[in-house]
């Protein structure tokens, strides 16, 4: 117990040191080879001379962070993959950096040839389409960048091999989008417009009716693109999305065209987000997410949370960030929270529950907080899909996997509803009762020997999924549900987590996967929370063994190596420096509560 107390204290003190502005946690996202490649390609296409220093720094970082096999993964700790390797290969061509790194490029071409059968457009297009299936959100931007870079030559006929994105549909009112079965996901409207337009301008359709329709909507959709561009210049504060938009528009628009303002603002964002080491991350930060994770982990132990620093400042900051107006990007109603405190953030169904739970931990009896929380609760109620699950951004966009309901968000929402159920109006309570019933039915139907999350995975697990993360998150949420009997689902979750534990006491993303601090901490958190109300000998042993593994791996809460289990927009791997720290704190705090309950 003494060692556990010491680890919890060390971890808590470490987190306190990471607080910025006496109110929030910014964390640090992993550097991204994919983001760095797209950024230097965009800068090269816009003005290679003006941005030569940034381009050279990015190219050097990519050269320094190539994998031993000659390819690139999404992070320096990730396995090489076809998307990132092809984008880096294309970026070096666009930026005219090939002659500076001949061996690097030769090895990259060997890697691509080995995995795609060659470096022709046909080979690469086939490999990319195989990876992404019918979801064109990343497939078409990747092929567009490779073509714009000049890697496949200058023949305009090449564009016929890239699917035309129907940018003209963006001229319709947003209410139509969920019915249109678009080939890209809900957050990718800027890519739909910009990449659709570059394909149209460089290789227009031969259908005269469609051609006229597209010509008539060019300026209207460009205006829409400008209208939804955040004040920072970065769409979703995301480097890849902003880069794809900037390079596409810059390849055919005159700098004098009104629509070119989108390019200028996007480039400003890219230049400002370049890191000192020459890399770009996938997004600026996840400060709202990191802050609410920290608060909610610390609050598990009322004893240690009592003197947690600057809670009033954090409370005020979270309240300020609740969306007060209809969001221009997704047309989301007021009430939700985004992952970041910048204008490019979009309210979503992971950060909103996280913020609601944090408010419940900080000031559940405060009238202003209750009012804000009720608005957030209703926002989530309105987002729920017909199947009972919770999607990320928009209700009813179910054509592609990213936009469907997902267990991790559904679980997080269940926790938020449960926390605020006693405090909201009777009418909202009745809505919560109905919604929770549907959500539990969704979880029951979507059990797949574990629950599979959308926003987290594991490169070393089957299908690169992470049922340990998903099941732990769902179990934590189920233990918050008080108004329905969820014993069967709890038993399923417990049995899976016990099975998935490795012989050394740690957990990876699935059975027999190399353990990580993040996954072990979450599994421990879930089992220890269950242990507070019911624990058998097998569960008690699992907690003891897991605790021993985590204490050793973190060197008693002083050492937190990261693992890239995060999935940014369900497609790009990342790690976040806060995750192993915060998840470990959650585990230590919950085990302490479990020990108290046993005595």
Coordinates of C-alpha atoms in Angstrom, one line a residue:
X1 CA 0.0 0.0 0.0
X2 CA 2.9 2.4 0.8
X3 CA 4.4 1.9 -2.6
X4 CA 1.0 2.6 -4.2
X5 CA 0.6 5.8 -2.2
X6 CA 4.0 6.9 -3.2
X7 CA 3.3 6.3 -6.9
X8 CA 0.0 8.1 -6.7
X9 CA 1.7 11.1 -5.0
X10 CA 4.5 11.2 -7.6
X11 CA 2.1 11.0 -10.5
X12 CA -0.2 13.7 -9.0
X13 CA 2.8 16.0 -8.4
X14 CA 4.0 15.4 -11.9
X15 CA 0.6 16.4 -13.3
X16 CA 0.4 19.5 -11.2
X17 CA 3.8 20.6 -12.7
X18 CA 2.3 20.2 -16.2
X19 CA -0.6 22.6 -15.5
X20 CA -0.4 25.8 -17.6
X21 CA -2.0 29.2 -17.0
X22 CA -3.1 27.8 -13.6
X23 CA -6.1 26.2 -15.2
X24 CA -5.5 23.7 -17.9
X25 CA -3.3 20.9 -19.3
X26 CA -2.1 21.2 -22.9
X27 CA -0.1 18.0 -23.1
X28 CA 1.9 17.3 -26.2
X29 CA 0.9 15.3 -29.3
X30 CA 3.4 13.2 -31.1
X31 CA 5.2 14.5 -34.1
X32 CA 3.7 13.2 -37.3
X33 CA 5.5 12.1 -40.5
X34 CA 2.2 12.3 -42.4
X35 CA 1.5 15.9 -41.2
X36 CA 5.1 16.9 -41.9
X37 CA 4.9 15.5 -45.4
X38 CA 1.6 17.2 -46.2
X39 CA 2.8 20.5 -44.8
X40 CA 6.0 20.7 -46.7
X41 CA 4.2 19.7 -49.9
X42 CA 1.6 22.4 -49.4
X43 CA 4.3 25.0 -48.7
X44 CA 6.2 23.9 -51.8
X45 CA 3.2 24.2 -54.1
X46 CA 2.2 27.6 -52.7
X47 CA 5.7 29.2 -52.7
X48 CA 8.8 27.0 -52.4
X49 CA 11.2 29.9 -52.4
X50 CA 9.4 31.8 -49.7
X51 CA 9.1 28.8 -47.5
X52 CA 12.4 27.1 -48.3
X53 CA 13.7 27.2 -44.7
X54 CA 10.6 25.5 -43.3
X55 CA 10.6 22.9 -46.1
X56 CA 14.2 22.1 -45.5
X57 CA 13.6 21.6 -41.8
X58 CA 10.7 19.4 -42.4
X59 CA 12.6 17.3 -44.9
X60 CA 15.5 16.9 -42.5
X61 CA 13.1 15.8 -39.7
X62 CA 11.6 13.2 -42.0
X63 CA 15.1 11.9 -43.0
X64 CA 16.0 11.6 -39.3
X65 CA 12.9 9.7 -38.4
X66 CA 12.6 7.1 -41.2
X67 CA 12.1 3.5 -40.0
X68 CA 14.8 0.9 -40.5
X69 CA 12.8 -0.7 -43.3
X70 CA 12.9 2.4 -45.4
X71 CA 9.3 3.5 -44.7
X72 CA 7.5 5.9 -42.4
X73 CA 4.8 5.4 -39.8
X74 CA 2.4 8.0 -38.5
X75 CA 4.7 8.6 -35.4
X76 CA 8.3 7.9 -34.8
X77 CA 7.1 4.8 -32.7
X78 CA 4.7 3.5 -35.4
X79 CA 5.1 0.8 -38.0
X80 CA 5.6 1.9 -41.6
X81 CA 2.4 2.2 -43.6
X82 CA 1.6 2.7 -47.3
X83 CA -0.2 6.1 -46.8
X84 CA 2.5 7.9 -44.9
X85 CA 5.4 6.5 -46.9
X86 CA 3.8 7.5 -50.2
X87 CA 3.0 11.0 -48.9
X88 CA 6.6 11.5 -47.7
X89 CA 7.9 10.2 -51.1
X90 CA 5.6 12.7 -52.9
X91 CA 6.5 15.6 -50.6
X92 CA 10.2 15.2 -51.4
X93 CA 9.4 15.4 -55.1
X94 CA 7.1 18.5 -54.7
X95 CA 9.8 20.2 -52.5
X96 CA 12.6 19.3 -54.9
X97 CA 14.5 17.6 -52.0
X98 CA 15.2 14.3 -53.8
X99 CA 18.7 15.1 -54.8
X100 CA 19.6 16.0 -51.2
X101 CA 18.4 12.5 -50.0
X102 CA 19.0 10.0 -52.8
X103 CA 19.5 7.0 -50.6
X104 CA 16.5 7.9 -48.5
X105 CA 14.3 8.1 -51.6
X106 CA 15.7 4.9 -53.1
X107 CA 14.9 3.0 -49.9
X108 CA 11.4 4.5 -49.8
X109 CA 10.8 3.4 -53.4
X110 CA 11.9 -0.1 -52.5
X111 CA 9.5 -0.1 -49.5
X112 CA 6.6 1.1 -51.7
X113 CA 7.4 -1.4 -54.4
X114 CA 7.5 -4.3 -51.9
X115 CA 4.1 -3.3 -50.4
X116 CA 2.3 -2.0 -53.5
X117 CA 3.9 -3.9 -56.3
X118 CA 5.5 -0.8 -57.8
X119 CA 5.7 3.0 -57.7
X120 CA 3.3 3.7 -60.6
X121 CA 0.0 5.5 -60.0
X122 CA -1.9 2.3 -60.7
X123 CA 0.1 0.4 -58.1
X124 CA -0.2 3.0 -55.5
X125 CA -3.9 3.8 -56.2
X126 CA -4.7 0.1 -55.8
X127 CA -2.9 -0.2 -52.5
X128 CA -4.5 2.9 -51.1
X129 CA -8.0 1.9 -52.1
X130 CA -7.5 -1.5 -50.6
X131 CA -6.5 0.1 -47.3
X132 CA -9.4 2.5 -47.1
X133 CA -12.2 0.7 -48.9
X134 CA -15.2 2.8 -49.7
X135 CA -14.2 5.6 -47.4
X136 CA -12.5 8.2 -49.6
X137 CA -11.8 10.7 -46.8
X138 CA -8.0 9.9 -46.9
X139 CA -7.7 7.9 -50.1
X140 CA -8.5 10.7 -52.5
X141 CA -6.4 13.4 -50.7
X142 CA -3.4 11.0 -50.7
X143 CA -3.7 10.3 -54.4
X144 CA -4.3 14.0 -55.1
X145 CA -1.2 15.0 -53.3
X146 CA 0.9 12.3 -55.0
X147 CA -0.4 13.6 -58.4
X148 CA 0.1 17.3 -57.6
X149 CA 3.7 16.5 -56.5
X150 CA 4.6 15.4 -60.0
X151 CA 5.5 11.9 -58.9
X152 CA 3.4 10.4 -61.6
X153 CA 4.3 12.9 -64.3
X154 CA 2.4 15.9 -65.7
X155 CA -0.2 14.2 -68.0
X156 CA -3.6 15.6 -67.1
X157 CA -5.1 12.2 -68.1
X158 CA -3.8 10.9 -64.8
X159 CA -6.5 12.7 -63.0
X160 CA -9.1 10.5 -64.6
X161 CA -7.9 7.7 -62.2
X162 CA -8.8 9.8 -59.2
X163 CA -12.5 9.8 -58.2
X164 CA -14.2 13.1 -58.6
X165 CA -15.5 14.3 -55.3
X166 CA -18.9 16.0 -55.7
X167 CA -18.0 19.4 -54.4
X168 CA -21.2 20.8 -55.9
X169 CA -23.2 19.1 -53.2
X170 CA -21.6 21.4 -50.6
X171 CA -23.7 24.2 -52.1
X172 CA -26.8 22.5 -50.6
X173 CA -28.1 23.3 -47.2
X174 CA -26.4 21.3 -44.5
X175 CA -29.6 19.5 -43.6
X176 CA -29.3 17.4 -46.8
X177 CA -25.8 16.1 -46.0
X178 CA -26.9 13.1 -43.9
X179 CA -29.1 11.8 -46.7
X180 CA -26.6 12.2 -49.6
X181 CA -24.3 9.3 -48.7
X182 CA -21.2 11.3 -49.4
X183 CA -17.9 9.4 -50.0
X184 CA -16.2 11.3 -47.2
X185 CA -17.0 11.6 -43.5
X186 CA -18.8 14.5 -41.8
X187 CA -15.8 16.5 -40.8
X188 CA -14.2 16.5 -44.3
X189 CA -16.3 19.1 -46.0
X190 CA -13.2 21.4 -46.7
X191 CA -11.5 18.5 -48.5
X192 CA -14.7 17.7 -50.4
X193 CA -14.7 21.2 -51.8
X194 CA -11.0 21.9 -52.4
X195 CA -10.0 18.5 -53.7
X196 CA -13.2 18.2 -55.7
X197 CA -12.4 21.5 -57.3
X198 CA -8.8 20.7 -58.3
X199 CA -10.0 17.5 -60.0
X200 CA -12.7 19.5 -61.8
X201 CA -10.4 22.2 -63.0
X202 CA -7.6 19.9 -64.2
X203 CA -9.7 17.2 -65.6
X204 CA -13.4 18.1 -65.9
X205 CA -16.2 15.6 -66.5
X206 CA -17.3 14.9 -70.0
X207 CA -21.0 15.0 -68.9
X208 CA -22.2 18.4 -70.1
X209 CA -25.0 18.7 -67.4
X210 CA -22.7 17.8 -64.5
X211 CA -20.0 20.1 -66.0
X212 CA -22.4 23.1 -66.0
X213 CA -23.7 22.3 -62.5
X214 CA -20.1 22.2 -61.2
X215 CA -19.1 25.5 -62.9
X216 CA -22.2 27.2 -61.4
X217 CA -21.3 26.1 -57.9
X218 CA -17.5 26.8 -58.0
X219 CA -17.7 30.3 -56.4
X220 CA -20.4 29.4 -54.0
X221 CA -18.6 26.5 -52.6
X222 CA -15.3 28.5 -52.4
X223 CA -17.2 31.1 -50.4
X224 CA -18.5 28.4 -48.1
X225 CA -14.9 27.1 -47.7
X226 CA -13.8 30.6 -46.6
X227 CA -16.9 31.1 -44.3
X228 CA -16.1 27.9 -42.4
X229 CA -12.4 28.6 -42.1
X230 CA -11.4 29.3 -38.5
X231 CA -9.7 32.5 -37.5
X232 CA -6.5 30.5 -36.9
X233 CA -6.6 29.4 -40.6
X234 CA -6.5 25.7 -39.7
X235 CA -9.6 23.5 -40.4
X236 CA -10.2 21.5 -37.2
X237 CA -6.8 22.9 -36.2
X238 CA -5.5 19.9 -38.2
X239 CA -2.3 20.1 -40.2
X240 CA -3.2 17.3 -42.8
X241 CA -6.7 18.6 -43.6
X242 CA -5.5 22.2 -43.9
X243 CA -2.5 21.2 -46.0
X244 CA -4.7 19.2 -48.5
X245 CA -7.0 22.2 -48.9
X246 CA -4.1 24.7 -49.4
X247 CA -2.2 22.6 -51.9
X248 CA -5.3 21.8 -53.9
X249 CA -6.5 25.4 -54.2
X250 CA -3.0 26.8 -54.8
X251 CA -2.5 24.4 -57.8
X252 CA -5.1 26.1 -59.9
X253 CA -6.3 29.4 -58.3
X254 CA -4.7 32.7 -59.1
X255 CA -3.4 34.6 -56.1
X256 CA -5.7 37.4 -57.1
X257 CA -8.8 35.2 -56.9
X258 CA -10.9 35.9 -53.8
X259 CA -10.8 32.2 -52.9
X260 CA -7.1 32.4 -52.6
X261 CA -7.5 33.9 -49.2
X262 CA -8.2 30.4 -48.0
X263 CA -4.7 29.4 -49.1
X264 CA -3.1 32.4 -47.5
X265 CA -4.8 31.7 -44.1
X266 CA -4.0 28.0 -44.3
X267 CA -0.4 28.7 -45.0
X268 CA -0.2 31.1 -42.1
X269 CA -1.6 28.3 -39.9
X270 CA 1.0 25.8 -41.2
X271 CA 3.9 28.2 -40.7
X272 CA 2.8 29.0 -37.1
X273 CA 2.4 25.3 -36.2
X274 CA 5.8 24.2 -37.3
X275 CA 7.7 22.9 -34.2
X276 CA 11.3 23.6 -33.3
X277 CA 12.5 20.2 -34.3
X278 CA 11.1 20.7 -37.9
X279 CA 8.1 18.5 -37.5
X280 CA 4.3 19.1 -37.5
X281 CA 1.8 17.3 -35.2
X282 CA -1.6 16.1 -36.5
X283 CA -3.4 18.8 -34.5
X284 CA -2.3 21.7 -32.4
X285 CA -3.3 20.1 -29.1
X286 CA -6.0 18.3 -27.2
X287 CA -6.2 20.7 -24.3
X288 CA -9.8 20.3 -23.4
X289 CA -9.6 16.5 -23.6
X290 CA -6.3 16.5 -21.6
X291 CA -7.7 18.8 -18.9
X292 CA -11.0 16.9 -18.4
X293 CA -9.1 13.6 -18.3
X294 CA -6.8 15.0 -15.6
X295 CA -9.6 16.4 -13.5
X296 CA -11.7 13.2 -13.7
X297 CA -8.7 11.0 -12.8
X298 CA -7.7 13.2 -9.8
X299 CA -11.3 13.4 -8.6
X300 CA -11.6 9.6 -8.1
X301 CA -10.0 10.1 -4.7
X302 CA -11.9 12.8 -2.8
X303 CA -9.1 13.0 -0.3
X304 CA -6.3 14.0 -2.8
X305 CA -8.7 16.1 -4.9
X306 CA -9.6 18.3 -1.9
X307 CA -6.4 20.3 -2.3
X308 CA -6.0 20.0 -6.1
X309 CA -4.7 23.3 -7.4
X310 CA -6.7 26.0 -9.2
X311 CA -10.0 24.1 -9.5
X312 CA -12.0 27.3 -9.7
X313 CA -9.9 28.5 -12.6
X314 CA -10.3 25.2 -14.4
X315 CA -14.1 25.3 -13.8
X316 CA -14.4 28.8 -15.2
X317 CA -12.3 27.8 -18.2
X318 CA -14.4 24.7 -19.0
X319 CA -17.6 26.7 -18.7
X320 CA -16.3 29.4 -21.1
X321 CA -15.6 26.8 -23.7
X322 CA -19.1 25.4 -24.0
X323 CA -20.4 26.2 -27.5
X324 CA -22.9 29.0 -27.2
X325 CA -23.9 29.3 -30.9
X326 CA -24.6 27.1 -33.8
X327 CA -21.2 25.8 -35.0
X328 CA -20.4 27.0 -38.6
X329 CA -18.5 23.9 -39.5
X330 CA -20.9 21.1 -38.6
X331 CA -24.0 23.2 -37.8
X332 CA -24.0 21.6 -34.4
X333 CA -26.4 23.2 -31.9
X334 CA -25.1 25.0 -28.8
X335 CA -24.3 22.9 -25.7
X336 CA -21.3 20.8 -26.7
X337 CA -17.5 21.0 -26.1
X338 CA -14.6 20.6 -28.6
X339 CA -11.2 19.0 -27.9
X340 CA -9.4 22.4 -28.1
X341 CA -9.9 26.0 -27.0
X342 CA -9.2 27.4 -30.5
X343 CA -11.7 28.4 -33.1
X344 CA -11.1 25.3 -35.3
X345 CA -12.4 22.9 -32.6
X346 CA -15.8 21.3 -33.3
X347 CA -18.1 20.0 -30.5
X348 CA -18.0 16.2 -30.3
X349 CA -19.3 13.3 -28.2
X350 CA -16.1 12.4 -26.4
X351 CA -15.1 15.9 -25.2
X352 CA -18.6 16.8 -24.2
X353 CA -19.1 13.9 -21.8
X354 CA -15.6 14.5 -20.5
X355 CA -16.4 18.1 -19.8
X356 CA -19.8 17.2 -18.2
X357 CA -18.1 14.7 -15.9
X358 CA -15.4 17.3 -14.9
X359 CA -18.2 19.8 -14.1
X360 CA -19.8 17.2 -11.9
X361 CA -16.5 16.6 -10.1
X362 CA -15.8 20.3 -9.7
X363 CA -19.1 21.9 -8.7
X364 CA -22.2 19.7 -9.0
X365 CA -24.4 22.0 -6.8
X366 CA -23.5 25.3 -8.5
X367 CA -26.6 26.7 -10.3
X368 CA -24.6 28.1 -13.3
X369 CA -22.8 24.7 -13.6
X370 CA -26.1 22.8 -13.5
X371 CA -27.6 25.0 -16.2
X372 CA -24.5 24.5 -18.4
X373 CA -24.5 20.8 -17.7
X374 CA -28.2 20.4 -18.6
X375 CA -27.5 22.0 -22.0
X376 CA -24.6 19.6 -22.5
X377 CA -26.8 16.6 -21.5
X378 CA -29.5 17.7 -24.0
X379 CA -26.9 18.2 -26.7
X380 CA -25.9 14.5 -26.3
X381 CA -29.5 13.4 -26.2
X382 CA -30.1 15.1 -29.5
X383 CA -27.0 13.5 -31.0
X384 CA -28.0 9.9 -30.2
X385 CA -28.5 7.7 -33.3
X386 CA -31.5 5.6 -34.0
X387 CA -29.5 2.5 -33.1
X388 CA -29.1 3.9 -29.6
X389 CA -25.4 4.5 -30.0
X390 CA -23.5 7.9 -30.0
X391 CA -21.6 9.1 -33.1
X392 CA -18.7 11.6 -33.0
X393 CA -20.0 14.8 -34.6
X394 CA -23.3 14.4 -36.5
X395 CA -26.5 12.3 -36.0
X396 CA -27.5 10.2 -39.0
X397 CA -24.3 10.1 -41.0
X398 CA -23.9 6.3 -41.0
X399 CA -22.6 5.5 -44.5
X400 CA -19.0 5.3 -43.4
X401 CA -17.5 3.6 -40.3
X402 CA -16.2 6.9 -38.8
X403 CA -19.6 8.5 -38.7
X404 CA -21.4 5.5 -37.1
X405 CA -22.2 5.0 -33.5
X406 CA -19.3 3.7 -31.4
X407 CA -19.0 2.0 -28.0
X408 CA -16.4 4.3 -26.5
X409 CA -18.4 7.4 -27.1
X410 CA -21.6 5.7 -26.1
X411 CA -20.0 4.6 -22.8
X412 CA -18.6 8.0 -22.0
X413 CA -22.0 9.6 -22.7
X414 CA -23.7 7.0 -20.3
X415 CA -21.3 8.2 -17.6
X416 CA -22.1 11.8 -18.2
X417 CA -25.9 11.2 -18.2
X418 CA -25.5 9.1 -15.0
X419 CA -23.6 11.8 -13.2
X420 CA -26.1 14.6 -14.0
X421 CA -29.3 12.5 -13.8
X422 CA -30.1 13.6 -10.2
X423 CA -29.6 17.3 -11.0
X424 CA -31.5 17.9 -14.2
X425 CA -35.2 18.8 -14.8
X426 CA -37.8 16.0 -14.7
X427 CA -38.4 16.3 -18.4
X428 CA -34.7 15.8 -19.1
X429 CA -34.6 12.9 -16.6
X430 CA -37.3 11.2 -18.6
X431 CA -35.3 11.7 -21.8
X432 CA -32.2 10.3 -20.1
X433 CA -34.1 7.2 -19.0
X434 CA -35.2 6.4 -22.6
X435 CA -31.8 7.3 -24.1
X436 CA -29.9 5.1 -21.6
X437 CA -32.1 2.2 -22.3
X438 CA -31.4 2.5 -26.0
X439 CA -27.7 3.0 -25.4
X440 CA -27.4 -0.1 -23.3
X441 CA -29.3 -2.1 -26.0
X442 CA -26.7 -0.7 -28.5
X443 CA -23.8 -1.9 -26.3
X444 CA -25.5 -5.3 -25.9
X445 CA -25.8 -5.7 -29.6
X446 CA -22.3 -4.5 -30.4
X447 CA -20.4 -6.9 -28.1
X448 CA -17.7 -8.5 -30.2
X449 CA -15.7 -10.5 -27.6
X450 CA -15.0 -7.0 -26.2
X451 CA -16.1 -3.5 -27.2
X452 CA -14.2 -2.0 -30.1
X453 CA -13.5 1.8 -29.8
X454 CA -13.3 4.2 -32.7
X455 CA -10.8 6.6 -31.4
X456 CA -8.2 4.2 -30.1
X457 CA -6.5 1.1 -31.5
X458 CA -3.3 -1.0 -31.3
X459 CA -1.0 -1.6 -34.3
X460 CA 0.0 -5.0 -32.9
X461 CA -3.5 -6.3 -32.2
X462 CA -5.7 -8.2 -34.6
X463 CA -7.3 -5.8 -37.2
X464 CA -5.4 -3.1 -35.3
X465 CA -8.3 -2.8 -32.9
X466 CA -8.2 -2.2 -29.1
X467 CA -10.9 -4.1 -27.3
X468 CA -9.0 -3.7 -24.0
X469 CA -9.4 0.1 -24.2
X470 CA -13.0 -0.1 -25.4
X471 CA -14.0 -2.7 -22.8
X472 CA -12.3 -0.9 -20.0
X473 CA -14.1 2.3 -20.9
X474 CA -17.5 0.6 -21.2
X475 CA -17.0 -1.2 -17.8
X476 CA -16.1 2.1 -16.1
X477 CA -19.3 3.6 -17.5
X478 CA -21.5 0.7 -16.7
X479 CA -20.5 1.0 -13.1
X480 CA -22.0 4.5 -13.1
X481 CA -25.4 3.4 -14.3
X482 CA -27.8 3.2 -11.4
X483 CA -31.3 3.2 -12.9
X484 CA -31.0 -0.1 -14.9
X485 CA -29.6 -3.6 -14.3
X486 CA -26.4 -4.0 -16.2
X487 CA -25.0 -7.0 -14.4
X488 CA -24.8 -9.2 -17.5
X489 CA -22.8 -6.5 -19.5
X490 CA -20.5 -6.0 -16.4
X491 CA -19.8 -9.7 -16.2
X492 CA -19.0 -9.9 -19.9
X493 CA -16.6 -7.0 -19.6
X494 CA -14.9 -8.4 -16.5
X495 CA -14.4 -11.8 -18.0
X496 CA -12.8 -10.3 -21.2
X497 CA -10.4 -8.1 -19.2
X498 CA -9.3 -11.0 -17.1
X499 CA -8.7 -13.1 -20.2
X500 CA -6.8 -10.4 -21.9
X501 CA -4.3 -9.9 -19.1
X502 CA -0.8 -11.1 -20.0
X503 CA 1.1 -13.5 -17.7
X504 CA 3.4 -10.7 -16.6
X505 CA 0.4 -8.7 -15.3
X506 CA 0.1 -6.1 -17.9
X507 CA -2.4 -5.5 -20.7
X508 CA -2.0 -4.7 -24.3
X509 CA -4.7 -3.9 -26.8
X510 CA -6.0 -7.5 -26.9
X511 CA -5.1 -10.9 -25.6
X512 CA -1.4 -11.7 -26.0
X513 CA -0.4 -8.2 -27.2
X514 CA 2.6 -6.5 -25.7
X515 CA 1.5 -4.5 -22.7
X516 CA 1.6 -0.7 -22.4
X517 CA 1.2 1.7 -19.5
X518 CA -1.9 3.3 -21.1
X519 CA -3.8 0.0 -21.6
X520 CA -2.7 -1.6 -18.3
X521 CA -3.7 1.5 -16.4
X522 CA -7.2 1.6 -18.0
X523 CA -7.8 -2.1 -17.4
X524 CA -6.7 -1.7 -13.8
X525 CA -9.0 1.4 -13.3
X526 CA -12.0 -0.6 -14.6
X527 CA -11.4 -3.7 -12.5
X528 CA -10.6 -1.8 -9.4
X529 CA -13.8 0.2 -9.8
X530 CA -15.6 -3.1 -10.1
X531 CA -13.8 -4.4 -7.1
X532 CA -15.2 -1.6 -4.9
X533 CA -18.6 -3.3 -5.1
X534 CA -17.8 -6.9 -6.0
X535 CA -14.6 -8.9 -6.4
X536 CA -13.7 -12.5 -6.5
X537 CA -10.3 -14.1 -6.0
X538 CA -9.5 -14.0 -9.8
X539 CA -10.3 -10.3 -10.0
X540 CA -8.2 -9.5 -6.9
X541 CA -5.2 -11.4 -8.3
X542 CA -5.6 -9.6 -11.6
X543 CA -5.5 -6.2 -9.8
X544 CA -2.5 -7.2 -7.7
X545 CA -0.5 -8.4 -10.8
X546 CA -1.5 -5.4 -12.8
X547 CA -0.6 -3.0 -10.1
X548 CA 2.9 -4.7 -9.7
X549 CA 3.4 -4.4 -13.5
X550 CA 2.4 -0.7 -13.6
X551 CA 4.5 0.2 -10.6
X552 CA 7.5 -1.3 -12.2
X553 CA 6.8 0.1 -15.7
X554 CA 6.4 3.7 -14.4
X555 CA 9.2 3.4 -11.8
X556 CA 6.8 4.2 -9.0
X557 CA 5.0 6.9 -10.9
X558 CA 8.1 8.8 -12.2
X559 CA 8.6 7.4 -15.7
X560 CA 5.9 7.5 -18.4
X561 CA 7.0 6.2 -21.9
X562 CA 4.3 6.6 -24.5
X563 CA 2.6 4.2 -26.8
X564 CA 0.8 5.2 -30.1
X565 CA -2.6 3.9 -29.3
X566 CA -4.5 7.0 -30.2
X567 CA -6.4 7.1 -33.6
X568 CA -6.9 10.6 -34.9
X569 CA -10.1 10.6 -36.9
X570 CA -10.0 6.8 -36.9
X571 CA -7.1 6.8 -39.4
X572 CA -3.9 8.3 -38.1
X573 CA -1.9 6.9 -35.2
X574 CA -0.7 9.3 -32.5
X575 CA 0.6 9.3 -28.9
X576 CA -0.1 12.0 -26.3
X577 CA 2.4 12.6 -23.5
X578 CA -0.5 13.0 -21.0
X579 CA -2.1 9.6 -21.6
X580 CA 0.2 7.3 -19.6
X581 CA 0.4 9.9 -16.8
X582 CA -3.3 10.5 -16.5
X583 CA -4.4 6.9 -17.1
X584 CA -1.9 5.8 -14.4
X585 CA -3.2 8.4 -12.0
X586 CA -6.7 7.0 -12.6
X587 CA -5.5 3.5 -11.8
X588 CA -3.7 4.5 -8.6
X589 CA -6.7 6.5 -7.4
X590 CA -9.1 3.7 -8.1
X591 CA -7.0 1.0 -6.5
X592 CA -6.7 3.2 -3.4
X593 CA -10.5 3.4 -3.3
X594 CA -10.8 -0.3 -3.9
X595 CA -8.4 -1.0 -0.9
X596 CA -10.5 1.2 1.3
X597 CA -13.7 -0.5 0.3
X598 CA -12.2 -3.9 1.1
X599 CA -11.2 -2.9 4.7

